[in-house]
Amino acid sequence: MKLIMAIIRPHKLDDVKSALTEVGVAGMSVSEIRGFGRTGGKTEVYRGSAYQVDFVPKVRIDLVVADNQLHSVLDALEKSGKTGKIGDGKVFVLNVEEAMRIRTGERGDDAI
Amino acid sequence: MKLIMAIIRPHKLDDVKSALTEVGVAGMSVSEIRGFGRTGGKTEVYRGSAYQVDFVPKVRIDLVVADNQLHSVLDALEKSGKTGKIGDGKVFVLNVEEAMRIRTGERGDDAI
Amino acid sequence: MKLIMAIIRPHKLDDVKSALTEVGVAGMSVSEIRGFGRTGGKTEVYRGSAYQVDFVPKVRIDLVVADNQLHSVLDALEKSGKTGKIGDGKVFVLNVEEAMRIRTGERGDDAI
Amino acid sequence: MKALDRVRRLFVALAILGMTLTLASVAVAQADTPPPAASAAATPADLAQRVADLEAYVTNGAPKALITAGPGHNAWMMTSSALVLFMTLPGLALFYGGLVRRKNVLSVVAQCFGCAGLVTILWWAIGYSLVFAPGNPVLGGSKFALLAGVTSLPNADYGAWVSQNVFAMYQLMFAIITPALIVGAIAERMKYTAIMAFILGWMFLIYFPLAHMVWGVDGMLNGVWNAKASIKAIDFAGGTVVHMSSGWSALVLSLILGKREGFGQRPFLPHSLVLTAVGTGMLWVGWYGFNAGSAVASDGIAANAFTTTTLATGVACAVWPALEWITRRQPTVLGFCSGAVAGLVVITPGAGFVSPSGAVAIGVLAGVVPFFACTKLKNWLGYDDALDTFGVHGVGGTMGALLTGFFATPDVNGNLSTNLSGIVGKSLWLEQLKAMGLTIVMATAGTVVLAYAVKALFGLRPGKDEEETGLDATDHGESGYHYEEAGG
Amino acid sequence: MKALDRVRRLFVALAILGMTLTLASVAVAQADTPPPAASAAATPADLAQRVADLEAYVTNGAPKALITAGPGHNAWMMTSSALVLFMTLPGLALFYGGLVRRKNVLSVVAQCFGCAGLVTILWWAIGYSLVFAPGNPVLGGSKFALLAGVTSLPNADYGAWVSQNVFAMYQLMFAIITPALIVGAIAERMKYTAIMAFILGWMFLIYFPLAHMVWGVDGMLNGVWNAKASIKAIDFAGGTVVHMSSGWSALVLSLILGKREGFGQRPFLPHSLVLTAVGTGMLWVGWYGFNAGSAVASDGIAANAFTTTTLATGVACAVWPALEWITRRQPTVLGFCSGAVAGLVVITPGAGFVSPSGAVAIGVLAGVVPFFACTKLKNWLGYDDALDTFGVHGVGGTMGALLTGFFATPDVNGNLSTNLSGIVGKSLWLEQLKAMGLTIVMATAGTVVLAYAVKALFGLRPGKDEEETGLDATDHGESGYHYEEAGG
Amino acid sequence: MKALDRVRRLFVALAILGMTLTLASVAVAQADTPPPAASAAATPADLAQRVADLEAYVTNGAPKALITAGPGHNAWMMTSSALVLFMTLPGLALFYGGLVRRKNVLSVVAQCFGCAGLVTILWWAIGYSLVFAPGNPVLGGSKFALLAGVTSLPNADYGAWVSQNVFAMYQLMFAIITPALIVGAIAERMKYTAIMAFILGWMFLIYFPLAHMVWGVDGMLNGVWNAKASIKAIDFAGGTVVHMSSGWSALVLSLILGKREGFGQRPFLPHSLVLTAVGTGMLWVGWYGFNAGSAVASDGIAANAFTTTTLATGVACAVWPALEWITRRQPTVLGFCSGAVAGLVVITPGAGFVSPSGAVAIGVLAGVVPFFACTKLKNWLGYDDALDTFGVHGVGGTMGALLTGFFATPDVNGNLSTNLSGIVGKSLWLEQLKAMGLTIVMATAGTVVLAYAVKALFGLRPGKDEEETGLDATDHGESGYHYEEAGG
Ligand SMILES: Nc1ncnc2c1ncn2[C@@H]1O[C@H](COP(=O)(O)OP(=O)(O)O)[C@@H](O)[C@H]1O
Ligand SMILES: Nc1ncnc2c1ncn2[C@@H]1O[C@H](COP(=O)(O)OP(=O)(O)O)[C@@H](O)[C@H]1O
Ligand SMILES: Nc1ncnc2c1ncn2[C@@H]1O[C@H](COP(=O)(O)OP(=O)(O)O)[C@@H](O)[C@H]1O
């Protein structure tokens, strides 16, 4: 199994989610994060004091898939998450050694 | 060392934390995430427009344990996190190559 | 490539970020989490009922670096994140199998 | 099954709508009594009399011929009415809303709004009449049903210089906030339909009779104005009618309901003390309408009530956190808020009857007694009064009603020298005790009956899962906050 | 390029500042007309006359010699002015702010504040004069430019006992909230400069003329006070001037703008219904100043307006969620809020003209019709009226203006028996229809012209990316919330 | 050690409570002076005199025999008192609370509540007397200690038609907000006990004397009413007493305290500009009570103050963001809020003395000067005035006091023609300068003394770690928000 950690633009979340469900992904976990990258940040000014806010809002998706799904999921992420402008985000893939469904205690591929 | 990433029901957090400390876990990191899974979402209606909100609130626990703790931690998670109804969540296990305690610079099992 | 997951004190974020950019880190993802550890929590009292709040606010940084950067990044994290008091946090290192830049579809080290 | 249920709801609602519209058309058709020509000066009156009437306006005396709303008095009563509404919306909604968990914030808000909507309809249809029309010692008659004859002219029974329709709206605001107070005790664990059904019954069974007894011109507890009152009690702005009735009902209802899922096992933390503090400020500001407005005039009695309200509240708002500071070294924001509200509650029945220094003494006690009720008594007895409606309104209102018996003085309110001259400063507190006893009996017995009736008809609590999910989602299909881009 | 642009902005701004300062100094130099000696009693007047004048004060009649602001009336009008400001800041800012997505909350707030700032300057310079100075049937003259001669003495054309400067400030608050209402329809997708430029034009092209026609002493739609009005319509507190004008302009502007990026594809959820509920409470409370203040006195007509406002709002606030309950089993907080605001909107034109029971009927309709406009009509027609300005204010205001024609009765407002005695209860609704038609034409035509002019000069919409990023960051360089330690 | 400390706290608190209760009982026992029979018409007075008295009520003149609170005036002053309380709670608490970081929001709220509690007790015990009882040119006497003799009858020294107890409560609200303003400068880095101890001393050392000098009937700076004033300055609603005193004290205190941990190195972003905007709206609304209420009547002077307040604020609220737009292309919400508050501050001392056009000019300057003080001066001098109390209140109040000297005109306020007829429009600004100098000296010198005294006794700042953790947790044991299920 693989853990896919994708950092995407917030407003792309709905598109990405649809693309993922289309290729058979049944579950994922989403969180709001702040990203630092090539995009650079923005300047906010409060009563004349300018502050550089380096972080921009991003959405992070963590999903675990069976090894054979990896390819189609990466494809789906690329297609649905892309705008072509700086800041589209990244996808990282890590190996997962074990999975368990809490409700049933199932292990491995059955659990995801 | 192993990284255990557990997605659980929010109101189970206290039970799970107690169960984990009982089996000797000394540290963990918790965040609120939104989950997409078999549970399905809910419909919210604002002035007559119904919106499907696919994500439900979940809590994510990340904890790194020594290899020999893995088994008891998984057991504790299963027992304390279970309600038996859809949506109880998942546990994923990943391999950790190195750990460091910032305060002391200690490495490896000593750091966790 | 390695995924470095660092849990630090919230008010150290700016220092850590600067230290990381100095050693050549070009991107990272940051989220607010709640940590449970040796620090212990605090007690909050609402109308006479005391509640133990076990979790303290922490910041989590996830960054993926090329293998050869690992060493300097760990050093930077240790130096910039340290106050020497309990609660400075941890750094965990995991192996990353693949990376992809969504904007371009680039893979591997080029993507980070 | 579902279709049937939908038809049933449709039917109920259409019936209510239809009834409202029908009643309204009847009332429109009947045409409200036309007000007499604007200038009462039309009738010949000799000059001295006319001057005396004008002086009566300034001093809030009784006019002979100049029967009209007076600008200063009407201005104050309109302002006061708006202020009392402000107490509920958004004041109380925020005060309570901040104290619940995030997933229940809207349910509390909806309950406050629901009171506003429901009680307005009842009040117009019959409520005002049941309270303020002449009737028997226990309940008013139907003379003012559909607000018939309730025009911009004063009703001298209640205020010689205030438009009766403004008076009716002012009192409506009291009738809205009183049931809304109960919400605090049963927050986070009662179904919306059950709450609304309970409140519907509660208004008829408890509020309307009690308000008539205490404030109705021929009410049996109206010691100040009704010479024939069987219990010669006094209640300036609602110690019994508002705070005791809601507080004791809240206690009983929360006992019948049982505790929230997980209560005592997990921490239930206020999701936003900022909202609670905002609500407290609004309650304090609005309470000036509540207390000083209860003079039904902008006169010296209103001025005194304004003063005592400020002093008692300011003092209690210092005493409660001071006690926290002594016992735990940390004065809390919730302590400041609780102290302020306790001060407001306890001074309410006496605001127009006690002296400023009496108010300071009352303020000290208001900081001390509810503090112990909320922090010790509750834990000791173990009931789950979620937001301390009983601890603050029940205990505070009860104490206030009694203290009024001791501190009331004709020095600040000449009206105490009429029907009560024999007992003020003497046995008045005994009369207060009797009124308090009656209020407690009515509130608790009525609540038991209603709660079980509602339980039989609709059920009181949501399912366990629904309670864990939160009432915002299950009862209202909404979330209080969507701070994140894509819902959740 | 950038430098040039900066110079241009500097120039524009300096010009405005300079003009303001110059005008102010001119006005200061001219010295305001000195008010006559404070006590009008100086002129010898026989005693009976003096008493009659005092009685006129109490009954809001016309004095002969005692030309002065009256304390009760002035108190109520100052209170009312503060209440109407409260409706915009923070009321409307919160009501709208809670409904947008988190990333746009400040943009809505800035638009409300921008109206306050901009309109104050216009009003002082010339706006008040264009509306309330005598002029022609369509527009007022320049007599009151720079508020010259607008002192603390009353202007008997509008209120015999209210300081004219207070009246001017009261009306300023109306002029501030009206354009701010439009903001709801075009929220989240219009550039700040474009909005401000549009509003600048809109005040001159639509608001000032319309307000003069309806409320100006010689306005062509002022049926109550202008015997020569060509259309004998009535509008107590702004059904046409405020709600129809803003509502219809909002519809047209939102059509010209087009839909928000992603509208209909992604869920656009209110980022904080808590804020919206707070704003609703404030709007309700403030609206008492709006409606009861429109009597420009603290008299029986104000009392009646206070009463009808309460009843219609309370009823509508029950009806809207009741309809939700019927159709979907879940009454929502947004439903309560929408119902309350709809009730307030619909009763506005008739508040001082209809009876309490008429108000109840109006409240029922206010709960029903805008409900369908927002939940069905909008989806059916498919325009993107972001926060339902048209659905609530446009539809509600239009319906209210018409219903006023049917429900107005001299029983509650003797002023209807003067110029309108022949048509009240008969053909008044036809006059209302004419006024409504004229309003709709002015609002829509004017908006089309202005919108395209602004588009040509500044462009209307931000870029796609800016819209996705959110206007808070792109237009104002700020974030509504920094809940996290280090920005973001 | 800990036990000892607890005993000490217990002792202190019991002493305070005991003293309060004792004082209260003494006062209750003494019995307040009974008010004369309600209708003053009891004494025979010829008809013409009675009519003249009634006319005096309408025009806020001095009555001969009809000594009573007048309904219109009392109504306005009660409303104003509630409005000024609203400025602090929740207004200022929100305005400041939104600007701090999330972890300190409650500390600011607690400081505002703390002022309300503490100052109420002081005011009742002796404060009101020290300010408004006759005494010497620098401090009042003890005649009104424990509010003895402060009844619902007017005190003609301050308002012929306003209940003295209402006047006392109105002024209490000023005494509450003034120290609360200081909180802005030292936010996020001063221990709660230290703040409260400082404020306790500050009231006696600075506020009570200064308020007496400026507003006390025999105060040495009371140019309008005291013919023997040694400095013939004017201050309508508190330019010196409220804004300069708090602003300059704030500057000095923030210098003595030093900067916040990390100031200048990390961004300190306002955690919720939404709260700040809400607070701004409330401040604006409440300020009408502050300024127009300072007429202590609902008369033409109040009307003028209402008007100038609106104009100056609206203009400044446009000018500040306009300057931002020029310099950086982005008008900010914080700019709108700052401009509005600056406008309110600067017009305060002159509100009842300057003409509407004068107010517009003042508004322009109020937008410009504090803008530069906050955005340039502060950075240049490098002090850490966390929320710009000095930049806005100190600089604005100082400028306002001076401008009042130039713009005051007897055209809008006849009272300037009595004691000041010789200097108004001429050398008045020199008198203003003297008063300003005295105020600055008192505020700064007093603050230095107090700050070091408090430092010696309690210490001023929390530890570094506590500051990083946030004062909500360390001083109050609470969190502002628990948006997540399980605390944190
Ligand atoms: N090395 C990294 N490790 C973790 N997250 C990263 C890394 N680099 C980028 N990111 C995340 O991806 C987001 C987008 O990256 P950015 O460099 O701005 O644009 P792009 O991916 O188009 O080159 C960043 O905001 C950050 O959240
Ligand atoms: N493949 C997955 N990868 C990551 N998270 C998942 C995955 N599947 C489920 N989850 C998380 O687990 C939660 C519960 O899963 P769900 O399928 O609803 O119930 P159950 O675990 O009882 O089968 C989801 O809301 C989601 O947060
Ligand atoms: N085993 C662990 N797995 C995951 N996170 C941990 C673990 N141990 C500690 N942490 C995180 O690191 C933070 C600091 O740890 P703590 O034990 O309090 O101090 P220190 O790192 O100085 O020993 C914790 O609050 C928690 O967020």
JSON list of C-alpha atoms and ligand atoms in Angstrom, two decimals, chain A residues 5 7 33-40 56 58 85-90 92, chain C residues 25-29 62-65 101-103 111-112, ligand 1:
[
{"chain": "A", "resi": 5, "resn": "MET", "atom": "CA", "xyz": [0.20, 13.01, 0.23]},
{"chain": "A", "resi": 7, "resn": "ILE", "atom": "CA", "xyz": [-0.72, 19.44, -1.61]},
{"chain": "A", "resi": 33, "resn": "ILE", "atom": "CA", "xyz": [-2.41, 23.69, 5.69]},
{"chain": "A", "resi": 34, "resn": "ARG", "atom": "CA", "xyz": [-0.23, 26.64, 4.87]},
{"chain": "A", "resi": 35, "resn": "GLY", "atom": "CA", "xyz": [2.33, 26.25, 2.17]},
{"chain": "A", "resi": 36, "resn": "PHE", "atom": "CA", "xyz": [5.65, 27.84, 1.56]},
{"chain": "A", "resi": 37, "resn": "GLY", "atom": "CA", "xyz": [7.08, 27.50, -1.89]},
{"chain": "A", "resi": 38, "resn": "ARG", "atom": "CA", "xyz": [7.98, 29.19, -5.11]},
{"chain": "A", "resi": 39, "resn": "THR", "atom": "CA", "xyz": [4.70, 31.05, -5.10]},
{"chain": "A", "resi": 40, "resn": "GLY", "atom": "CA", "xyz": [5.97, 33.45, -2.52]},
{"chain": "A", "resi": 56, "resn": "VAL", "atom": "CA", "xyz": [-0.37, 30.70, 1.46]},
{"chain": "A", "resi": 58, "resn": "LYS", "atom": "CA", "xyz": [-3.24, 25.05, 0.61]},
{"chain": "A", "resi": 85, "resn": "LYS", "atom": "CA", "xyz": [0.51, 28.32, -12.87]},
{"chain": "A", "resi": 86, "resn": "ILE", "atom": "CA", "xyz": [3.04, 28.36, -10.07]},
{"chain": "A", "resi": 87, "resn": "GLY", "atom": "CA", "xyz": [1.56, 27.03, -6.86]},
{"chain": "A", "resi": 88, "resn": "ASP", "atom": "CA", "xyz": [-0.32, 23.98, -8.11]},
{"chain": "A", "resi": 89, "resn": "GLY", "atom": "CA", "xyz": [1.41, 21.88, -5.49]},
{"chain": "A", "resi": 90, "resn": "LYS", "atom": "CA", "xyz": [3.11, 18.52, -5.11]},
{"chain": "A", "resi": 92, "resn": "PHE", "atom": "CA", "xyz": [4.56, 12.64, -2.47]},
{"chain": "C", "resi": 25, "resn": "VAL", "atom": "CA", "xyz": [14.87, 24.45, 1.39]},
{"chain": "C", "resi": 26, "resn": "ALA", "atom": "CA", "xyz": [12.49, 25.81, -1.21]},
{"chain": "C", "resi": 27, "resn": "GLY", "atom": "CA", "xyz": [9.19, 24.48, -0.01]},
{"chain": "C", "resi": 28, "resn": "MET", "atom": "CA", "xyz": [7.39, 23.19, 3.03]},
{"chain": "C", "resi": 29, "resn": "SER", "atom": "CA", "xyz": [3.91, 22.65, 4.38]},
{"chain": "C", "resi": 62, "resn": "ASP", "atom": "CA", "xyz": [6.34, 18.65, 6.62]},
{"chain": "C", "resi": 63, "resn": "LEU", "atom": "CA", "xyz": [9.04, 18.98, 4.06]},
{"chain": "C", "resi": 64, "resn": "VAL", "atom": "CA", "xyz": [10.45, 16.69, 1.46]},
{"chain": "C", "resi": 65, "resn": "VAL", "atom": "CA", "xyz": [14.13, 17.02, 0.65]},
{"chain": "C", "resi": 101, "resn": "ARG", "atom": "CA", "xyz": [4.96, 18.46, -9.27]},
{"chain": "C", "resi": 102, "resn": "ILE", "atom": "CA", "xyz": [1.35, 18.88, -10.29]},
{"chain": "C", "resi": 103, "resn": "ARG", "atom": "CA", "xyz": [1.96, 21.93, -12.45]},
{"chain": "C", "resi": 111, "resn": "ALA", "atom": "CA", "xyz": [9.69, 17.95, -8.33]},
{"chain": "C", "resi": 112, "resn": "ILE", "atom": "CA", "xyz": [10.60, 19.17, -4.88]},
{"chain": "G", "resi": 1, "resn": "LIG", "atom": "N1", "xyz": [9.74, 20.32, -0.52]},
{"chain": "G", "resi": 1, "resn": "LIG", "atom": "C1", "xyz": [8.49, 20.45, -0.13]},
{"chain": "G", "resi": 1, "resn": "LIG", "atom": "N2", "xyz": [8.05, 19.74, 0.91]},
{"chain": "G", "resi": 1, "resn": "LIG", "atom": "C2", "xyz": [6.78, 19.83, 1.34]},
{"chain": "G", "resi": 1, "resn": "LIG", "atom": "N3", "xyz": [5.88, 20.62, 0.74]},
{"chain": "G", "resi": 1, "resn": "LIG", "atom": "C3", "xyz": [6.26, 21.37, -0.31]},
{"chain": "G", "resi": 1, "resn": "LIG", "atom": "C4", "xyz": [7.57, 21.31, -0.81]},
{"chain": "G", "resi": 1, "resn": "LIG", "atom": "N4", "xyz": [7.67, 22.16, -1.83]},
{"chain": "G", "resi": 1, "resn": "LIG", "atom": "C5", "xyz": [6.46, 22.69, -2.03]},
{"chain": "G", "resi": 1, "resn": "LIG", "atom": "N5", "xyz": [5.60, 22.24, -1.11]},
{"chain": "G", "resi": 1, "resn": "LIG", "atom": "C6", "xyz": [4.19, 22.58, -0.99]},
{"chain": "G", "resi": 1, "resn": "LIG", "atom": "O1", "xyz": [3.64, 22.76, -2.28]},
{"chain": "G", "resi": 1, "resn": "LIG", "atom": "C7", "xyz": [3.08, 24.05, -2.44]},
{"chain": "G", "resi": 1, "resn": "LIG", "atom": "C8", "xyz": [3.26, 24.57, -3.84]},
{"chain": "G", "resi": 1, "resn": "LIG", "atom": "O2", "xyz": [4.63, 24.69, -4.15]},
{"chain": "G", "resi": 1, "resn": "LIG", "atom": "P1", "xyz": [5.20, 25.87, -5.05]},
{"chain": "G", "resi": 1, "resn": "LIG", "atom": "O3", "xyz": [6.67, 25.73, -5.04]},
{"chain": "G", "resi": 1, "resn": "LIG", "atom": "O4", "xyz": [4.65, 27.17, -4.55]},
{"chain": "G", "resi": 1, "resn": "LIG", "atom": "O5", "xyz": [4.59, 25.70, -6.49]},
{"chain": "G", "resi": 1, "resn": "LIG", "atom": "P2", "xyz": [4.78, 24.57, -7.59]},
{"chain": "G", "resi": 1, "resn": "LIG", "atom": "O6", "xyz": [4.44, 23.27, -6.94]},
{"chain": "G", "resi": 1, "resn": "LIG", "atom": "O7", "xyz": [3.82, 24.95, -8.67]},
{"chain": "G", "resi": 1, "resn": "LIG", "atom": "O8", "xyz": [6.21, 24.61, -8.00]},
{"chain": "G", "resi": 1, "resn": "LIG", "atom": "C9", "xyz": [3.75, 24.88, -1.37]},
{"chain": "G", "resi": 1, "resn": "LIG", "atom": "O9", "xyz": [2.92, 25.94, -0.99]},
{"chain": "G", "resi": 1, "resn": "LIG", "atom": "C10", "xyz": [3.98, 23.87, -0.26]},
{"chain": "G", "resi": 1, "resn": "LIG", "atom": "O10", "xyz": [2.78, 23.73, 0.52]}
]
